[in-house]
mmCIF file of C-alpha atoms in Angstrom:
data_model
loop_
_atom_site.group_PDB
_atom_site.id
_atom_site.type_symbol
_atom_site.label_atom_id
_atom_site.label_comp_id
_atom_site.label_asym_id
_atom_site.label_seq_id
_atom_site.Cartn_x
_atom_site.Cartn_y
_atom_site.Cartn_z
ATOM 1 C CA UNK A 210 57.739 183.147 18.730
ATOM 2 C CA UNK A 211 55.164 181.280 20.864
ATOM 3 C CA UNK A 212 57.639 178.459 21.481
ATOM 4 C CA UNK A 213 60.306 180.851 22.692
ATOM 5 C CA UNK A 214 57.692 182.447 25.095
ATOM 6 C CA UNK A 215 56.648 178.954 26.282
ATOM 7 C CA UNK A 216 60.302 178.050 26.916
ATOM 8 C CA UNK A 217 60.963 181.263 28.830
ATOM 9 C CA UNK A 218 57.716 181.090 30.787
ATOM 10 C CA UNK A 219 58.825 177.761 32.328
ATOM 11 C CA UNK A 220 62.579 178.048 32.090
ATOM 12 C CA UNK A 221 62.977 181.190 34.184
ATOM 13 C CA UNK A 222 60.745 180.105 37.137
ATOM 14 C CA UNK A 223 62.503 176.755 37.277
ATOM 15 C CA UNK A 224 65.933 178.349 37.185
ATOM 16 C CA UNK A 225 65.253 180.793 39.961
ATOM 17 C CA UNK A 226 62.684 178.764 42.029
ATOM 18 C CA UNK A 227 64.213 177.226 45.118
ATOM 19 C CA UNK A 228 62.447 174.935 47.522
ATOM 20 C CA UNK A 229 60.901 172.355 45.237
ATOM 21 C CA UNK A 230 57.918 172.339 42.855
ATOM 22 C CA UNK A 231 55.523 174.216 45.080
ATOM 23 C CA UNK A 232 57.971 177.085 45.341
ATOM 24 C CA UNK A 233 57.967 177.538 41.575
ATOM 25 C CA UNK A 234 54.155 177.599 41.233
ATOM 26 C CA UNK A 235 53.817 181.316 42.112
ATOM 27 C CA UNK A 236 56.608 182.157 39.671
ATOM 28 C CA UNK A 237 54.913 180.088 36.939
ATOM 29 C CA UNK A 238 51.606 181.743 37.763
ATOM 30 C CA UNK A 239 53.250 185.139 37.331
ATOM 31 C CA UNK A 240 54.594 184.206 33.879
ATOM 32 C CA UNK A 241 51.380 182.488 32.658
ATOM 33 C CA UNK A 242 48.824 184.869 34.089
ATOM 34 C CA UNK A 243 50.497 188.275 34.453
ATOM 35 C CA UNK A 244 53.221 188.301 31.893
ATOM 36 C CA UNK A 245 51.928 186.334 28.892
ATOM 37 C CA UNK A 246 48.185 186.469 29.708
ATOM 38 C CA UNK A 247 47.588 182.856 28.599
ATOM 39 C CA UNK A 248 45.261 182.252 31.559
ATOM 40 C CA UNK A 249 43.274 184.136 34.165
ATOM 41 C CA UNK A 250 43.952 183.571 37.796
ATOM 42 C CA UNK A 251 40.766 181.468 38.008
ATOM 43 C CA UNK A 252 41.879 179.271 35.080
ATOM 44 C CA UNK A 253 45.328 178.879 36.609
ATOM 45 C CA UNK A 254 43.799 177.965 39.950
ATOM 46 C CA UNK A 255 41.644 175.341 38.248
ATOM 47 C CA UNK A 256 44.714 173.982 36.439
ATOM 48 C CA UNK A 257 46.635 173.936 39.693
ATOM 49 C CA UNK A 258 43.782 172.140 41.502
ATOM 50 C CA UNK A 259 43.421 169.449 38.870
ATOM 51 C CA UNK A 260 47.177 169.027 38.503
ATOM 52 C CA UNK A 261 47.521 168.746 42.247
ATOM 53 C CA UNK A 262 44.891 166.013 42.336
ATOM 54 C CA UNK A 263 46.833 163.912 39.875
ATOM 55 C CA UNK A 264 49.929 161.883 40.800
ATOM 56 C CA UNK A 265 53.363 163.293 40.026
ATOM 57 C CA UNK A 266 55.143 166.691 40.239
ATOM 58 C CA UNK A 267 52.777 169.617 39.885
ATOM 59 C CA UNK A 268 55.052 171.891 37.891
ATOM 60 C CA UNK A 269 55.450 169.406 35.053
ATOM 61 C CA UNK A 270 51.672 168.848 34.770
ATOM 62 C CA UNK A 271 51.054 172.570 34.685
ATOM 63 C CA UNK A 272 53.786 172.972 32.081
ATOM 64 C CA UNK A 273 52.451 170.192 29.901
ATOM 65 C CA UNK A 274 48.878 171.581 30.023
ATOM 66 C CA UNK A 275 49.808 175.192 29.389
ATOM 67 C CA UNK A 276 52.353 174.266 26.749
ATOM 68 C CA UNK A 277 49.806 172.120 24.918
ATOM 69 C CA UNK A 278 47.093 174.832 25.106
ATOM 70 C CA UNK A 279 49.483 177.398 23.696
ATOM 71 C CA UNK A 280 51.479 175.372 21.162
ATOM 72 C CA UNK A 281 50.092 171.880 20.782
ATOM 73 C CA UNK A 282 52.275 168.787 21.306
ATOM 74 C CA UNK A 283 55.455 170.669 20.474
ATOM 75 C CA UNK A 284 54.524 173.403 22.961
ATOM 76 C CA UNK A 285 53.946 170.753 25.665
ATOM 77 C CA UNK A 286 57.313 169.137 24.920
ATOM 78 C CA UNK A 287 59.078 172.523 25.083
ATOM 79 C CA UNK A 288 57.359 173.464 28.308
ATOM 80 C CA UNK A 289 58.258 170.076 29.887
ATOM 81 C CA UNK A 290 61.901 170.390 28.742
ATOM 82 C CA UNK A 291 62.059 173.972 30.062
ATOM 83 C CA UNK A 292 60.656 172.724 33.385
ATOM 84 C CA UNK A 293 62.803 169.627 33.938
ATOM 85 C CA UNK A 294 66.166 169.954 32.219
ATOM 86 C CA UNK A 295 67.469 173.156 33.823
ATOM 87 C CA UNK A 296 66.448 172.039 37.316
ATOM 88 C CA UNK A 297 67.949 168.574 36.813
ATOM 89 C CA UNK A 298 71.231 170.042 35.519
ATOM 90 C CA UNK A 299 71.537 172.564 38.355
ATOM 91 C CA UNK A 300 70.495 169.984 40.919
ATOM 92 C CA UNK A 301 73.254 167.704 39.929
ATOM 93 C CA UNK A 302 75.866 170.437 40.083
ATOM 94 C CA UNK A 303 74.614 172.009 43.330
ATOM 95 C CA UNK A 304 74.132 168.653 45.098
ATOM 96 C CA UNK A 305 77.739 167.845 44.355
ATOM 97 C CA UNK A 306 78.768 171.161 45.990
ATOM 98 C CA UNK A 307 76.448 170.773 48.957
ATOM 99 C CA UNK A 308 77.455 167.177 49.553
ATOM 100 C CA UNK A 309 81.108 168.179 49.675
ATOM 101 C CA UNK A 310 80.283 170.940 52.234
ATOM 102 C CA UNK A 311 77.474 169.155 54.062
ATOM 103 C CA UNK A 312 79.030 169.696 57.474
ATOM 104 C CA UNK A 313 79.476 173.424 57.020
ATOM 105 C CA UNK A 314 77.201 175.587 59.292
ATOM 106 C CA UNK A 315 76.708 177.944 56.369
ATOM 107 C CA UNK A 316 75.213 175.214 54.235
ATOM 108 C CA UNK A 317 72.937 174.146 57.124
ATOM 109 C CA UNK A 318 71.735 177.722 57.543
ATOM 110 C CA UNK A 319 71.056 178.159 53.830
ATOM 111 C CA UNK A 320 67.771 176.265 53.953
ATOM 112 C CA UNK A 321 66.760 177.984 57.152
ATOM 113 C CA UNK A 322 67.051 181.416 55.531
ATOM 114 C CA UNK A 323 65.277 180.393 52.320
ATOM 115 C CA UNK A 324 62.149 178.860 53.954
ATOM 116 C CA UNK A 325 60.575 182.232 54.918
ATOM 117 C CA UNK A 326 60.728 183.381 51.298
ATOM 118 C CA UNK A 327 59.049 180.155 50.165
ATOM 119 C CA UNK A 328 56.310 180.675 52.778
ATOM 120 C CA UNK A 329 55.668 184.201 51.521
ATOM 121 C CA UNK A 330 55.476 183.013 47.900
ATOM 122 C CA UNK A 331 52.943 180.302 48.846
ATOM 123 C CA UNK A 332 50.935 182.720 50.989
ATOM 124 C CA UNK A 333 50.753 185.151 48.091
ATOM 125 C CA UNK A 334 49.495 182.436 45.776
ATOM 126 C CA UNK A 335 46.942 181.329 48.393
ATOM 127 C CA UNK A 336 45.720 184.871 48.762
ATOM 128 C CA UNK A 337 45.278 185.181 44.992
ATOM 129 C CA UNK A 338 43.288 181.968 44.901
ATOM 130 C CA UNK A 339 41.218 183.022 47.895
ATOM 131 C CA UNK A 340 40.418 186.359 46.271
ATOM 132 C CA UNK A 341 39.437 184.698 43.043
ATOM 133 C CA UNK A 342 37.148 182.285 44.899
ATOM 134 C CA UNK A 343 35.482 185.166 46.793
ATOM 135 C CA UNK A 344 34.857 186.931 43.473
ATOM 136 C CA UNK A 345 33.258 183.796 42.021
ATOM 137 C CA UNK A 346 31.232 182.337 44.918
ATOM 138 C CA UNK A 347 31.201 185.084 47.580
ATOM 139 C CA UNK A 348 32.718 185.096 51.084
ATOM 140 C CA UNK A 349 30.623 182.621 53.045
ATOM 141 C CA UNK A 350 31.044 179.575 50.756
ATOM 142 C CA UNK A 351 34.710 180.380 50.364
ATOM 143 C CA UNK A 352 35.367 180.534 54.040
ATOM 144 C CA UNK A 353 33.312 177.429 54.760
ATOM 145 C CA UNK A 354 35.185 175.436 52.109
ATOM 146 C CA UNK A 355 38.525 176.725 53.364
ATOM 147 C CA UNK A 356 37.732 175.774 56.958
ATOM 148 C CA UNK A 357 36.311 172.330 55.966
ATOM 149 C CA UNK A 358 39.418 171.660 53.778
ATOM 150 C CA UNK A 359 41.777 172.685 56.558
ATOM 151 C CA UNK A 360 40.018 170.475 59.144
ATOM 152 C CA UNK A 361 39.805 167.509 56.692
ATOM 153 C CA UNK A 362 43.532 167.653 55.948
ATOM 154 C CA UNK A 363 44.931 168.591 59.331
ATOM 155 C CA UNK A 364 42.623 166.796 61.757
ATOM 156 C CA UNK A 365 41.400 163.834 59.752
ATOM 157 C CA UNK A 366 44.399 163.481 57.448
ATOM 158 C CA UNK A 367 42.214 163.213 54.293
ATOM 159 C CA UNK A 368 44.306 162.944 51.168
ATOM 160 C CA UNK A 369 44.578 166.371 49.355
ATOM 161 C CA UNK A 370 43.252 164.802 46.090
ATOM 162 C CA UNK A 371 39.971 163.941 47.866
ATOM 163 C CA UNK A 372 39.729 167.410 49.396
ATOM 164 C CA UNK A 373 40.291 168.941 45.964
ATOM 165 C CA UNK A 374 37.688 166.599 44.469
ATOM 166 C CA UNK A 375 35.068 167.495 47.052
ATOM 167 C CA UNK A 376 35.974 171.201 46.658
ATOM 168 C CA UNK A 377 35.366 170.842 42.902
ATOM 169 C CA UNK A 378 32.029 169.212 43.530
ATOM 170 C CA UNK A 379 30.909 171.858 46.000
ATOM 171 C CA UNK A 380 32.214 174.579 43.751
ATOM 172 C CA UNK A 381 30.297 173.084 40.839
ATOM 173 C CA UNK A 382 27.129 173.115 42.917
ATOM 174 C CA UNK A 383 27.548 176.777 43.791
ATOM 175 C CA UNK A 384 28.404 177.824 40.181
ATOM 176 C CA UNK A 385 25.451 175.890 38.746
ATOM 177 C CA UNK A 386 23.074 177.988 40.957
ATOM 178 C CA UNK A 387 21.456 174.993 42.663
#
């Protein structure tokens, strides 16, 4: 039964997620944290942060990790298959349709209307992570880390992996009680 749950937990978000890997993360988080209770929000945010620091698509790394934690190597393989195969199949079909109709104004507006929904999904995920951080290390360190991360990435164009690494180090210092 666990393998069916692993498959569904990653198949459904990747079937209905539109807008790339980041758009599916809140949907995966809902399945993993809220529906199946395999992780807490804090554990999912740690997995997300570490997966984001590594090269490659984020959804597959999260799938492999969660699948392995729940069902070993077979669980990881099922989660990866559920993440990649449906999206790849649909992408090939839809890209053929979009390419044939690429000059249509309706097709051009499609992405314009979908973007606000993706922004809301990412904002909701960010709010959940922010709330978890405040619960773990209080308001002031959370706000300082958030502001420093924003400035590092937007003003100084620091790679997100380095920002995450320094965030992990600072978070480790706060959690160790130093």
